[in-house]
PDB file of C-alpha atoms in Angstrom:
ATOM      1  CA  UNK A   1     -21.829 -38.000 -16.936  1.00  0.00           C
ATOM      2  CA  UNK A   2     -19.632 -39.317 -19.820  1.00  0.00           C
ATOM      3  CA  UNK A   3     -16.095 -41.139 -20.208  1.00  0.00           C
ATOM      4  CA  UNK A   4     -14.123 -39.845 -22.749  1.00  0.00           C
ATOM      5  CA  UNK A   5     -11.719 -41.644 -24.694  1.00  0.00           C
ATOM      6  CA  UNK A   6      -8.728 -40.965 -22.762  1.00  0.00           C
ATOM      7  CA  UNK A   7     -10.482 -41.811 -19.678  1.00  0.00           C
ATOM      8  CA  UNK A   8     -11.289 -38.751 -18.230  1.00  0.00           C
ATOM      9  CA  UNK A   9     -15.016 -38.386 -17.035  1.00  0.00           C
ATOM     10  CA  UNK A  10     -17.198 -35.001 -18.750  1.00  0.00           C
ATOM     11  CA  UNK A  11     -20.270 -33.637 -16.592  1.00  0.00           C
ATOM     12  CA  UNK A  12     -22.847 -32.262 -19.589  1.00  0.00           C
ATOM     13  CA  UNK A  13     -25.936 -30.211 -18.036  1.00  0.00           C
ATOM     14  CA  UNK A  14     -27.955 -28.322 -20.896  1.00  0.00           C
ATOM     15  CA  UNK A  15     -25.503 -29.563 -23.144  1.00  0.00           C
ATOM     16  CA  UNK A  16     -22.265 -27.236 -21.772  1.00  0.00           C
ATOM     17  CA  UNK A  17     -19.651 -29.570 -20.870  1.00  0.00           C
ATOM     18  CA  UNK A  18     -17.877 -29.941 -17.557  1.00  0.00           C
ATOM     19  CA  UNK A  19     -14.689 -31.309 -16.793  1.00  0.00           C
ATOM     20  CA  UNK A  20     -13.505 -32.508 -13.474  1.00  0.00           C
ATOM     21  CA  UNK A  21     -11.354 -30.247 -11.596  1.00  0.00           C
ATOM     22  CA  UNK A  22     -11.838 -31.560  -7.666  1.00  0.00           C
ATOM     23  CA  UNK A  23     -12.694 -34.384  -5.902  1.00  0.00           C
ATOM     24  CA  UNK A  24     -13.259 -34.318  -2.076  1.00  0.00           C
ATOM     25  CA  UNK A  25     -15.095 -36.885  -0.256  1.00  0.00           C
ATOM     26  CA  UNK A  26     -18.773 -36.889  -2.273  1.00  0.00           C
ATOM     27  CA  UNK A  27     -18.515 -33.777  -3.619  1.00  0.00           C
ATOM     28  CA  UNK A  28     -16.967 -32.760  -7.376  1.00  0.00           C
ATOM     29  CA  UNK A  29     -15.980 -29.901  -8.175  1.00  0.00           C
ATOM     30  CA  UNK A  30     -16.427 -28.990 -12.233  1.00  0.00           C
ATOM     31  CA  UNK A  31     -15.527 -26.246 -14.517  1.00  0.00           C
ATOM     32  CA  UNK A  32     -16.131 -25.621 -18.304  1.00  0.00           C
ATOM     33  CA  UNK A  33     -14.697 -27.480 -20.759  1.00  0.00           C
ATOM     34  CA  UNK A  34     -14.009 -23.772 -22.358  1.00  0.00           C
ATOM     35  CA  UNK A  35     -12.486 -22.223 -19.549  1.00  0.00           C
ATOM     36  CA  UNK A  36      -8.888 -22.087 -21.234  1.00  0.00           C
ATOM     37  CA  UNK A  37      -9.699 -21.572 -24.570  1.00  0.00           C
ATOM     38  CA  UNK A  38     -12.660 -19.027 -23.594  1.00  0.00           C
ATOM     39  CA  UNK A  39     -11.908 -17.949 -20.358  1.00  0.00           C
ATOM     40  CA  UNK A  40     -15.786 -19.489 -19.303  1.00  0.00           C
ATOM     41  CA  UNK A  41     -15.746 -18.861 -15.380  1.00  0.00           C
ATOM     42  CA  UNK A  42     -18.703 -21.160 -15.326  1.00  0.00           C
ATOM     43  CA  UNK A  43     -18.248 -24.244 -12.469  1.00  0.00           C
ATOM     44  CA  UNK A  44     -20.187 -26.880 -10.926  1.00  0.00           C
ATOM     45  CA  UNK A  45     -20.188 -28.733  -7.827  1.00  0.00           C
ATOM     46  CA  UNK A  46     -21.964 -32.534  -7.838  1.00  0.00           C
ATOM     47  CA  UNK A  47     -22.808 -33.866  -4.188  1.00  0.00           C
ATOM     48  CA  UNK A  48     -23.616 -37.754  -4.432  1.00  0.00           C
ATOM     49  CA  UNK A  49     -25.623 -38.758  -1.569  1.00  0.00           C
ATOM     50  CA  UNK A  50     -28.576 -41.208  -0.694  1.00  0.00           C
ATOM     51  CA  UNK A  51     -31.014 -39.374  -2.268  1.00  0.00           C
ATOM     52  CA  UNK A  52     -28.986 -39.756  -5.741  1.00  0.00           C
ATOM     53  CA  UNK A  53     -26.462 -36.818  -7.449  1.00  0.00           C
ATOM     54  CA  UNK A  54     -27.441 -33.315  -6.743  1.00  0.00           C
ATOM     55  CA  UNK A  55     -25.605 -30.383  -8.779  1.00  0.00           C
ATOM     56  CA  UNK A  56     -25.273 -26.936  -8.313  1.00  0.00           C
ATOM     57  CA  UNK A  57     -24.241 -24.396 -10.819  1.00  0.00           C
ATOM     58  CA  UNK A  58     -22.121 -21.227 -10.144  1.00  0.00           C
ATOM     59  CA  UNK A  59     -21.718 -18.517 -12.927  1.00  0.00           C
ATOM     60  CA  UNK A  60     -22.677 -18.262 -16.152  1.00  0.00           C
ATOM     61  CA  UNK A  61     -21.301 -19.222 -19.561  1.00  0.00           C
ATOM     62  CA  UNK A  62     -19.568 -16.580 -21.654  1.00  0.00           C
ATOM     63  CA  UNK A  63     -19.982 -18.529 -24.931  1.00  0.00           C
ATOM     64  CA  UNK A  64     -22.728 -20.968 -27.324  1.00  0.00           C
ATOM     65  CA  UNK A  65     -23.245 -24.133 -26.792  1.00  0.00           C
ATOM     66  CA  UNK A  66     -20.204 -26.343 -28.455  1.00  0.00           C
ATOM     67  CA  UNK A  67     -21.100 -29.590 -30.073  1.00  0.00           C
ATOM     68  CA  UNK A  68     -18.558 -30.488 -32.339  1.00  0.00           C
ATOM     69  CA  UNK A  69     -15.229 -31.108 -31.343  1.00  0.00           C
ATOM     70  CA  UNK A  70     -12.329 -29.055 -31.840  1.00  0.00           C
ATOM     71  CA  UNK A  71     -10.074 -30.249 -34.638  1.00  0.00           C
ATOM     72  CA  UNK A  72      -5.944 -30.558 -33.401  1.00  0.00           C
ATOM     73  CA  UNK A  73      -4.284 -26.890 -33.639  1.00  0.00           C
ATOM     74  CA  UNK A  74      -7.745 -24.935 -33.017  1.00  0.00           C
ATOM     75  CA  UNK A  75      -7.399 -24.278 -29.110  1.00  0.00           C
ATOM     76  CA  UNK A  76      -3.991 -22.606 -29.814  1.00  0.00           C
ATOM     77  CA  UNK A  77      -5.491 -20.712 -32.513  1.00  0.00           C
ATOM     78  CA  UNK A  78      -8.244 -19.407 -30.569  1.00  0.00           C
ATOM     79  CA  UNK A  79      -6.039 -18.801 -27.550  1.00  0.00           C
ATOM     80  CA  UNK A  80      -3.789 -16.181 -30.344  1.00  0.00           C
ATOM     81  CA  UNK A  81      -6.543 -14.688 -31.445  1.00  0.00           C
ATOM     82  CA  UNK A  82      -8.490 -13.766 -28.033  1.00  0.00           C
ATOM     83  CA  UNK A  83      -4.585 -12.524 -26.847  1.00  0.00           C
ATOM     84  CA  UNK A  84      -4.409 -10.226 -30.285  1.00  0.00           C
ATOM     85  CA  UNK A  85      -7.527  -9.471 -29.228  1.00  0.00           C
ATOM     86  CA  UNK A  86      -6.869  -8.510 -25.356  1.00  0.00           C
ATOM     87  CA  UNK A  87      -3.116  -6.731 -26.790  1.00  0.00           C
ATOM     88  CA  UNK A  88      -5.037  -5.277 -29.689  1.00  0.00           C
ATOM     89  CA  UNK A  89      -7.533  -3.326 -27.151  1.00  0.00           C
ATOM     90  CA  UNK A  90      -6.550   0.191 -25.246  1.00  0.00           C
ATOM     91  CA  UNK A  91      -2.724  -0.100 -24.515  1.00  0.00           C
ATOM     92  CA  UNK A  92      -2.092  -0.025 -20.647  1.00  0.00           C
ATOM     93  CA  UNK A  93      -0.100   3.293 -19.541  1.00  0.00           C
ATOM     94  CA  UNK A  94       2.777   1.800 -17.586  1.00  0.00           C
ATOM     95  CA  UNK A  95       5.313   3.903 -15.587  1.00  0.00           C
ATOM     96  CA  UNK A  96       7.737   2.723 -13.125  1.00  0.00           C
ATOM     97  CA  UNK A  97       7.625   6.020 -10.226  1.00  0.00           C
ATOM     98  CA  UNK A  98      10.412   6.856  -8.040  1.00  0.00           C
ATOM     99  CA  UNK A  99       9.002   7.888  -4.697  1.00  0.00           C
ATOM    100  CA  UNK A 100       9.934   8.559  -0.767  1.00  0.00           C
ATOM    101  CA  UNK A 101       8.298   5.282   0.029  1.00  0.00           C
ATOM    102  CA  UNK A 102      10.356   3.268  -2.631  1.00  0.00           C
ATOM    103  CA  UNK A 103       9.480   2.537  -6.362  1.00  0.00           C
ATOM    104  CA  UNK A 104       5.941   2.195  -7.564  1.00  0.00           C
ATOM    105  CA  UNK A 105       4.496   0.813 -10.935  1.00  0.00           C
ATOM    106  CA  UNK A 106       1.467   2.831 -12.402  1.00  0.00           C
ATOM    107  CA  UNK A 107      -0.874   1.518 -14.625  1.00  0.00           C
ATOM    108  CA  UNK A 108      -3.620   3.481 -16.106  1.00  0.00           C
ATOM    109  CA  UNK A 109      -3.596   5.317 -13.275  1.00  0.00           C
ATOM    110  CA  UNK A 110      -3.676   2.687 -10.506  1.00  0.00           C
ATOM    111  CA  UNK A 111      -0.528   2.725  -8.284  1.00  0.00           C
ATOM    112  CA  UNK A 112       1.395  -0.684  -7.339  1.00  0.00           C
ATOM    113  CA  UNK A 113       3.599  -1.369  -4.706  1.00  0.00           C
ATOM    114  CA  UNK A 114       6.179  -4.510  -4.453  1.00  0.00           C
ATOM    115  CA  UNK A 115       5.116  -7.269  -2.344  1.00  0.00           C
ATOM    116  CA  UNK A 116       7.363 -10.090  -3.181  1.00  0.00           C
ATOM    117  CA  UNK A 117       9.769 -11.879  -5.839  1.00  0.00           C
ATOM    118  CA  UNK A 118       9.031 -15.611  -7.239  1.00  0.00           C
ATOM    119  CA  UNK A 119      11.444 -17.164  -9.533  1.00  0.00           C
ATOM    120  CA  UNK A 120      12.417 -13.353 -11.291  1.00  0.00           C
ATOM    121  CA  UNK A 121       9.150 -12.756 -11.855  1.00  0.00           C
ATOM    122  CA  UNK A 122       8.158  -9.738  -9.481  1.00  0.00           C
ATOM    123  CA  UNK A 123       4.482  -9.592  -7.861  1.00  0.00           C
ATOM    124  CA  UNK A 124       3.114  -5.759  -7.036  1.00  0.00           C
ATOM    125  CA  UNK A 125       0.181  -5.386  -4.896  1.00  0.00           C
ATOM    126  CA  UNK A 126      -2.828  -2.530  -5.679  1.00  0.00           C
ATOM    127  CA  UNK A 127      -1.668   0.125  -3.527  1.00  0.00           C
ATOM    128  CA  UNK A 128      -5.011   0.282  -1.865  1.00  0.00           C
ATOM    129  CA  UNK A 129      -5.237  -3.415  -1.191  1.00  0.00           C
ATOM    130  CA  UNK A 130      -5.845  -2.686   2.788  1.00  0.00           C
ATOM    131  CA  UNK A 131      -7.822   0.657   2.120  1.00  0.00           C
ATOM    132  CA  UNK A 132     -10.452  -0.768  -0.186  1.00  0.00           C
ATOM    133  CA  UNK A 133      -9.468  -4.849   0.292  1.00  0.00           C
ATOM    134  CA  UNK A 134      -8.543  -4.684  -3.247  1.00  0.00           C
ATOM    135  CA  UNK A 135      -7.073  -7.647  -4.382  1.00  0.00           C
ATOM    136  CA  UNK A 136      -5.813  -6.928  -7.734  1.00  0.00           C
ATOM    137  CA  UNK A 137      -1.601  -7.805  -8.458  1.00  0.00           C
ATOM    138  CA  UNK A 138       0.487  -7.206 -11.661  1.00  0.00           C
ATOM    139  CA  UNK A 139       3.417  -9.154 -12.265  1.00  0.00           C
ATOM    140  CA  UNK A 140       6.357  -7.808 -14.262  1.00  0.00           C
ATOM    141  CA  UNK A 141       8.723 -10.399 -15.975  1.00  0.00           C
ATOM    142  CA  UNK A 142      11.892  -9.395 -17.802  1.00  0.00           C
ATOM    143  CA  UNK A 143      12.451 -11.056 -21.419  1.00  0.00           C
ATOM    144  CA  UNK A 144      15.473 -12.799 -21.940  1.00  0.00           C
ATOM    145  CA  UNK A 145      17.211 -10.294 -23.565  1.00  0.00           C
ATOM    146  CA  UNK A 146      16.511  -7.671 -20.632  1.00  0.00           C
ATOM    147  CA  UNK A 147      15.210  -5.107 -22.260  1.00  0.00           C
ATOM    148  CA  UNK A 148      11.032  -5.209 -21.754  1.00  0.00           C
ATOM    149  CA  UNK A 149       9.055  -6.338 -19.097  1.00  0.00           C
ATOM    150  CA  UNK A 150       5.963  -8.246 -19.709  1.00  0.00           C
ATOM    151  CA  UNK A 151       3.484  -7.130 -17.445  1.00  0.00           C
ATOM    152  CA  UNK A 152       0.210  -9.090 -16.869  1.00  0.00           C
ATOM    153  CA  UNK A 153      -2.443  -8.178 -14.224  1.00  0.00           C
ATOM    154  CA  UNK A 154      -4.413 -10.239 -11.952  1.00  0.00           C
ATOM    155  CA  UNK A 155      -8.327  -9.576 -11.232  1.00  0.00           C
ATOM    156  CA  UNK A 156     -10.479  -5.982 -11.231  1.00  0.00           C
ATOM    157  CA  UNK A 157     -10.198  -3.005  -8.911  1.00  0.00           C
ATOM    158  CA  UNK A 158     -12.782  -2.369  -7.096  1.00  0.00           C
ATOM    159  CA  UNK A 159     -12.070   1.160  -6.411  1.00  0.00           C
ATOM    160  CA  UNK A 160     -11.648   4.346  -9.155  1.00  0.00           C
ATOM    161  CA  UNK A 161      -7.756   5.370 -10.095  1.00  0.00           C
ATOM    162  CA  UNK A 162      -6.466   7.411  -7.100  1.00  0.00           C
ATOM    163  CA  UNK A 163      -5.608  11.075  -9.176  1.00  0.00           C
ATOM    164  CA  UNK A 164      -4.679  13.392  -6.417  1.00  0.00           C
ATOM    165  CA  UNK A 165      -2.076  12.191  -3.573  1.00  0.00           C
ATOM    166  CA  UNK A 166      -3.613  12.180  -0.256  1.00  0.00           C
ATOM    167  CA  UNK A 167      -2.564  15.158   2.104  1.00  0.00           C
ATOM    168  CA  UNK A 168      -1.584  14.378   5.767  1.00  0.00           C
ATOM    169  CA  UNK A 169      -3.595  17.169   7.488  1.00  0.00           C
ATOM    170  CA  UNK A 170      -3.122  17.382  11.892  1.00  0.00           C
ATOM    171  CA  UNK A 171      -6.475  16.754  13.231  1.00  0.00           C
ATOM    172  CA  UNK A 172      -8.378  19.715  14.854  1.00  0.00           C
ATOM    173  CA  UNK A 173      -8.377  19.158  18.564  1.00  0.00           C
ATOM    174  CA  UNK A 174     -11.774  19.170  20.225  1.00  0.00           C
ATOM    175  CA  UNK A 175     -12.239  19.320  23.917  1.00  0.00           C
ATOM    176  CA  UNK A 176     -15.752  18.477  25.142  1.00  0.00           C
ATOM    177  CA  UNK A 177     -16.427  19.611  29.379  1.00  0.00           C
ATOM    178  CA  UNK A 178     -19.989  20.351  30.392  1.00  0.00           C
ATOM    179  CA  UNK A 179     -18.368  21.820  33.361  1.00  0.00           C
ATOM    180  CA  UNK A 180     -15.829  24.189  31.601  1.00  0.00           C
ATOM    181  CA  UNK A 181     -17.041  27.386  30.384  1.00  0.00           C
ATOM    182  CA  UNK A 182     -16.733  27.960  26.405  1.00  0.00           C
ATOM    183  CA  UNK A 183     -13.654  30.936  27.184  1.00  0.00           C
ATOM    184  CA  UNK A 184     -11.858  27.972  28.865  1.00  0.00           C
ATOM    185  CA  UNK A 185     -12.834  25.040  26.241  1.00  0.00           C
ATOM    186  CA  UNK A 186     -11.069  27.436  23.666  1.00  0.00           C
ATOM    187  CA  UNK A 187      -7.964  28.391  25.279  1.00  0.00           C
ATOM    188  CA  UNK A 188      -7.608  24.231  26.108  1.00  0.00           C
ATOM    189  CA  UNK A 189      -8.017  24.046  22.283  1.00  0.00           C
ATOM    190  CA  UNK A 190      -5.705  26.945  21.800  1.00  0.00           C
ATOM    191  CA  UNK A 191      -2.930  25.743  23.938  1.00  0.00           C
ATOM    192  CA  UNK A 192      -3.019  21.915  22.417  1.00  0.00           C
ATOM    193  CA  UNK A 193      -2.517  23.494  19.194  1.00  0.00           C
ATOM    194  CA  UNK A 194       0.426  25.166  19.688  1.00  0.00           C
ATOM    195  CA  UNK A 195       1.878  22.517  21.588  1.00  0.00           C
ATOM    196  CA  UNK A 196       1.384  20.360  18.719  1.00  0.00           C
ATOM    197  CA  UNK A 197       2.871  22.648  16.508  1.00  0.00           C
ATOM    198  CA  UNK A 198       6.444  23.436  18.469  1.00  0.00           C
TER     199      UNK A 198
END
Protein backbone atom coordinates (compact mmCIF):
# COMPACT_ATOMS: atom_id res chain seq x y z
CA UNK A 1 0.00 0.00 0.00
CA UNK A 2 1.19 3.55 -0.94
CA UNK A 3 0.22 7.31 0.01
CA UNK A 4 0.06 9.44 -2.71
CA UNK A 5 0.76 12.95 -2.70
CA UNK A 6 -2.59 14.24 -2.18
CA UNK A 7 -3.13 11.86 0.53
CA UNK A 8 -5.06 9.32 -0.87
CA UNK A 9 -3.80 5.67 -0.18
CA UNK A 10 -3.02 3.25 -3.74
CA UNK A 11 -3.25 -0.70 -3.25
CA UNK A 12 -0.44 -2.05 -6.05
CA UNK A 13 -0.60 -6.05 -6.47
CA UNK A 14 1.54 -7.22 -9.61
CA UNK A 15 2.13 -3.78 -10.22
CA UNK A 16 -1.80 -2.73 -11.35
CA UNK A 17 -2.81 -0.05 -9.13
CA UNK A 18 -5.82 0.10 -6.86
CA UNK A 19 -7.55 2.90 -5.51
CA UNK A 20 -9.82 2.92 -2.56
CA UNK A 21 -13.39 2.90 -3.25
CA UNK A 22 -15.01 1.37 0.28
CA UNK A 23 -14.28 1.09 3.62
CA UNK A 24 -16.45 -1.03 6.02
CA UNK A 25 -15.30 -2.22 9.27
CA UNK A 26 -11.81 -4.31 8.22
CA UNK A 27 -12.59 -4.81 4.95
CA UNK A 28 -11.58 -2.38 1.70
CA UNK A 29 -13.02 -2.42 -1.08
CA UNK A 30 -10.58 -1.42 -4.32
CA UNK A 31 -10.96 -0.85 -7.94
CA UNK A 32 -8.45 0.03 -10.78
CA UNK A 33 -6.83 3.01 -10.98
CA UNK A 34 -7.99 2.71 -14.89
CA UNK A 35 -11.45 2.09 -14.41
CA UNK A 36 -12.56 5.64 -15.80
CA UNK A 37 -10.18 6.21 -18.25
CA UNK A 38 -10.27 2.36 -19.42
CA UNK A 39 -13.33 1.13 -18.26
CA UNK A 40 -10.96 -1.80 -16.17
CA UNK A 41 -13.82 -3.71 -14.17
CA UNK A 42 -10.99 -5.16 -12.18
CA UNK A 43 -11.62 -4.74 -8.02
CA UNK A 44 -10.20 -5.87 -4.89
CA UNK A 45 -11.31 -6.43 -1.51
CA UNK A 46 -8.42 -6.28 1.53
CA UNK A 47 -9.63 -7.97 4.92
CA UNK A 48 -7.12 -6.91 7.82
CA UNK A 49 -7.30 -9.33 10.53
CA UNK A 50 -4.93 -11.06 13.15
CA UNK A 51 -3.35 -13.10 10.89
CA UNK A 52 -2.13 -9.83 8.86
CA UNK A 53 -3.94 -8.28 5.36
CA UNK A 54 -5.50 -10.82 3.16
CA UNK A 55 -6.68 -9.69 -0.50
CA UNK A 56 -8.84 -11.05 -2.89
CA UNK A 57 -9.06 -10.20 -6.50
CA UNK A 58 -12.28 -10.10 -8.65
CA UNK A 59 -12.02 -9.70 -12.53
CA UNK A 60 -9.50 -9.19 -14.70
CA UNK A 61 -7.65 -6.23 -16.20
CA UNK A 62 -8.60 -5.03 -19.67
CA UNK A 63 -5.30 -3.15 -20.21
CA UNK A 64 -0.96 -3.31 -19.67
CA UNK A 65 0.53 -2.65 -16.86
CA UNK A 66 0.86 1.42 -16.38
CA UNK A 67 4.00 2.75 -14.84
CA UNK A 68 4.38 6.13 -15.73
CA UNK A 69 2.06 8.63 -14.83
CA UNK A 70 -0.33 10.32 -16.90
CA UNK A 71 0.71 13.83 -17.89
CA UNK A 72 -2.39 16.74 -17.12
CA UNK A 73 -4.98 16.65 -20.20
CA UNK A 74 -4.27 12.80 -21.11
CA UNK A 75 -7.31 11.13 -19.17
CA UNK A 76 -9.69 13.47 -21.11
CA UNK A 77 -7.96 12.64 -24.19
CA UNK A 78 -8.21 9.06 -23.80
CA UNK A 79 -11.76 9.28 -22.50
CA UNK A 80 -12.55 11.20 -26.42
CA UNK A 81 -10.93 8.84 -28.11
CA UNK A 82 -12.42 5.43 -26.55
CA UNK A 83 -16.10 7.54 -26.99
CA UNK A 84 -15.09 8.21 -30.95
CA UNK A 85 -14.28 4.94 -30.68
CA UNK A 86 -17.63 3.41 -29.01
CA UNK A 87 -19.79 6.30 -31.52
CA UNK A 88 -17.48 5.40 -34.36
CA UNK A 89 -18.57 1.50 -34.11
CA UNK A 90 -22.08 0.01 -35.69
CA UNK A 91 -24.68 2.89 -35.23
CA UNK A 92 -27.59 1.70 -32.89
CA UNK A 93 -31.08 1.45 -34.87
CA UNK A 94 -33.33 3.54 -32.66
CA UNK A 95 -37.14 3.85 -33.17
CA UNK A 96 -39.60 5.22 -30.85
CA UNK A 97 -42.99 2.52 -31.56
CA UNK A 98 -46.45 3.47 -30.99
CA UNK A 99 -48.27 0.48 -29.59
CA UNK A 100 -51.68 -0.74 -27.69
CA UNK A 101 -49.65 -1.04 -24.55
CA UNK A 102 -48.19 2.59 -24.80
CA UNK A 103 -44.91 3.79 -26.54
CA UNK A 104 -41.86 1.61 -26.82
CA UNK A 105 -38.17 2.47 -27.80
CA UNK A 106 -36.39 -0.17 -30.10
CA UNK A 107 -32.94 -0.55 -30.35
CA UNK A 108 -31.30 -2.93 -32.63
CA UNK A 109 -34.02 -4.88 -32.26
CA UNK A 110 -34.49 -5.05 -28.48
CA UNK A 111 -37.82 -3.49 -27.29
CA UNK A 112 -37.93 -0.94 -24.18
CA UNK A 113 -40.60 -0.02 -22.12
CA UNK A 114 -40.79 3.24 -19.69
CA UNK A 115 -40.19 2.62 -16.16
CA UNK A 116 -39.63 5.96 -14.64
CA UNK A 117 -38.48 9.77 -15.09
CA UNK A 118 -35.35 11.32 -13.04
CA UNK A 119 -34.55 14.89 -13.44
CA UNK A 120 -35.83 14.85 -17.55
CA UNK A 121 -33.81 12.22 -18.17
CA UNK A 122 -36.20 9.15 -18.95
CA UNK A 123 -35.14 5.45 -17.81
CA UNK A 124 -36.70 2.41 -20.17
CA UNK A 125 -36.52 -1.02 -18.93
CA UNK A 126 -35.60 -4.28 -21.45
CA UNK A 127 -38.96 -5.37 -22.21
CA UNK A 128 -38.12 -8.83 -21.08
CA UNK A 129 -36.64 -7.77 -17.78
CA UNK A 130 -39.20 -10.27 -15.80
CA UNK A 131 -39.20 -12.96 -18.68
CA UNK A 132 -35.47 -13.49 -18.88
CA UNK A 133 -34.40 -11.21 -15.48
CA UNK A 134 -32.74 -9.02 -17.90
CA UNK A 135 -31.46 -6.12 -16.42
CA UNK A 136 -30.39 -3.97 -19.17
CA UNK A 137 -32.00 0.08 -19.20
CA UNK A 138 -31.46 2.89 -21.81
CA UNK A 139 -31.88 6.30 -20.87
CA UNK A 140 -32.98 8.96 -23.35
CA UNK A 141 -32.03 12.67 -22.57
CA UNK A 142 -33.22 15.58 -24.69
CA UNK A 143 -30.42 18.27 -25.73
CA UNK A 144 -31.04 21.64 -24.90
CA UNK A 145 -32.23 22.70 -27.96
CA UNK A 146 -34.96 19.79 -28.09
CA UNK A 147 -34.37 18.38 -31.03
CA UNK A 148 -32.17 14.86 -30.37
CA UNK A 149 -32.17 12.60 -27.70
CA UNK A 150 -29.02 11.17 -26.43
CA UNK A 151 -29.55 7.75 -25.71
CA UNK A 152 -27.03 5.68 -23.63
CA UNK A 153 -27.60 2.04 -22.51
CA UNK A 154 -26.91 0.34 -19.36
CA UNK A 155 -25.37 -3.39 -19.18
CA UNK A 156 -25.82 -6.60 -21.82
CA UNK A 157 -28.91 -8.61 -22.68
CA UNK A 158 -28.86 -11.73 -21.86
CA UNK A 159 -31.42 -12.91 -24.20
CA UNK A 160 -31.43 -12.71 -28.42
CA UNK A 161 -33.63 -9.61 -30.04
CA UNK A 162 -37.31 -10.71 -29.81
CA UNK A 163 -38.24 -10.64 -34.00
CA UNK A 164 -41.69 -12.04 -34.11
CA UNK A 165 -44.49 -10.68 -31.54
CA UNK A 166 -45.71 -13.33 -29.34
CA UNK A 167 -49.29 -14.74 -30.21
CA UNK A 168 -51.86 -15.20 -27.36
CA UNK A 169 -53.12 -18.71 -28.30
CA UNK A 170 -56.34 -20.31 -25.72
CA UNK A 171 -54.91 -23.32 -24.18
CA UNK A 172 -56.25 -26.77 -25.33
CA UNK A 173 -58.38 -28.13 -22.55
CA UNK A 174 -57.44 -31.57 -21.31
CA UNK A 175 -59.62 -33.60 -19.06
CA UNK A 176 -57.92 -36.59 -17.42
CA UNK A 177 -60.80 -39.42 -15.58
CA UNK A 178 -59.69 -43.02 -15.30
CA UNK A 179 -63.28 -43.61 -14.66
CA UNK A 180 -64.79 -41.79 -17.75
CA UNK A 181 -64.82 -43.57 -20.92
CA UNK A 182 -62.71 -41.85 -23.90
CA UNK A 183 -66.47 -40.95 -25.89
CA UNK A 184 -67.20 -39.00 -22.65
CA UNK A 185 -63.52 -37.44 -21.98
CA UNK A 186 -64.06 -35.91 -25.56
CA UNK A 187 -67.40 -34.51 -25.47
CA UNK A 188 -66.14 -32.85 -21.75
CA UNK A 189 -63.34 -31.46 -24.00
CA UNK A 190 -65.80 -30.60 -26.69
CA UNK A 191 -68.25 -28.80 -24.58
CA UNK A 192 -65.37 -26.63 -22.57
CA UNK A 193 -64.35 -25.49 -25.86
CA UNK A 194 -67.22 -24.04 -27.02
CA UNK A 195 -68.04 -22.59 -23.86
CA UNK A 196 -64.85 -20.86 -23.98
CA UNK A 197 -65.41 -19.67 -27.23
CA UNK A 198 -69.18 -17.97 -26.82
Amino acid sequence: MVSLTKGFQQLFIHGYGFTRKQVRKKTIRWRCAQFKALRCTARATSVNDLAGQVVSINGEHNHEIIGARRRKGDLQQIMAERRAERSAGAKANVVYVQTNRGMRLSINGYLFTPWKAVNKVGIWQCLQSKETGCSVQANTERTKSGKQARISIQGQHNHPPIRDRRKCEKPSIRTYSRTKSKAQTEQQTASAIDVDLT
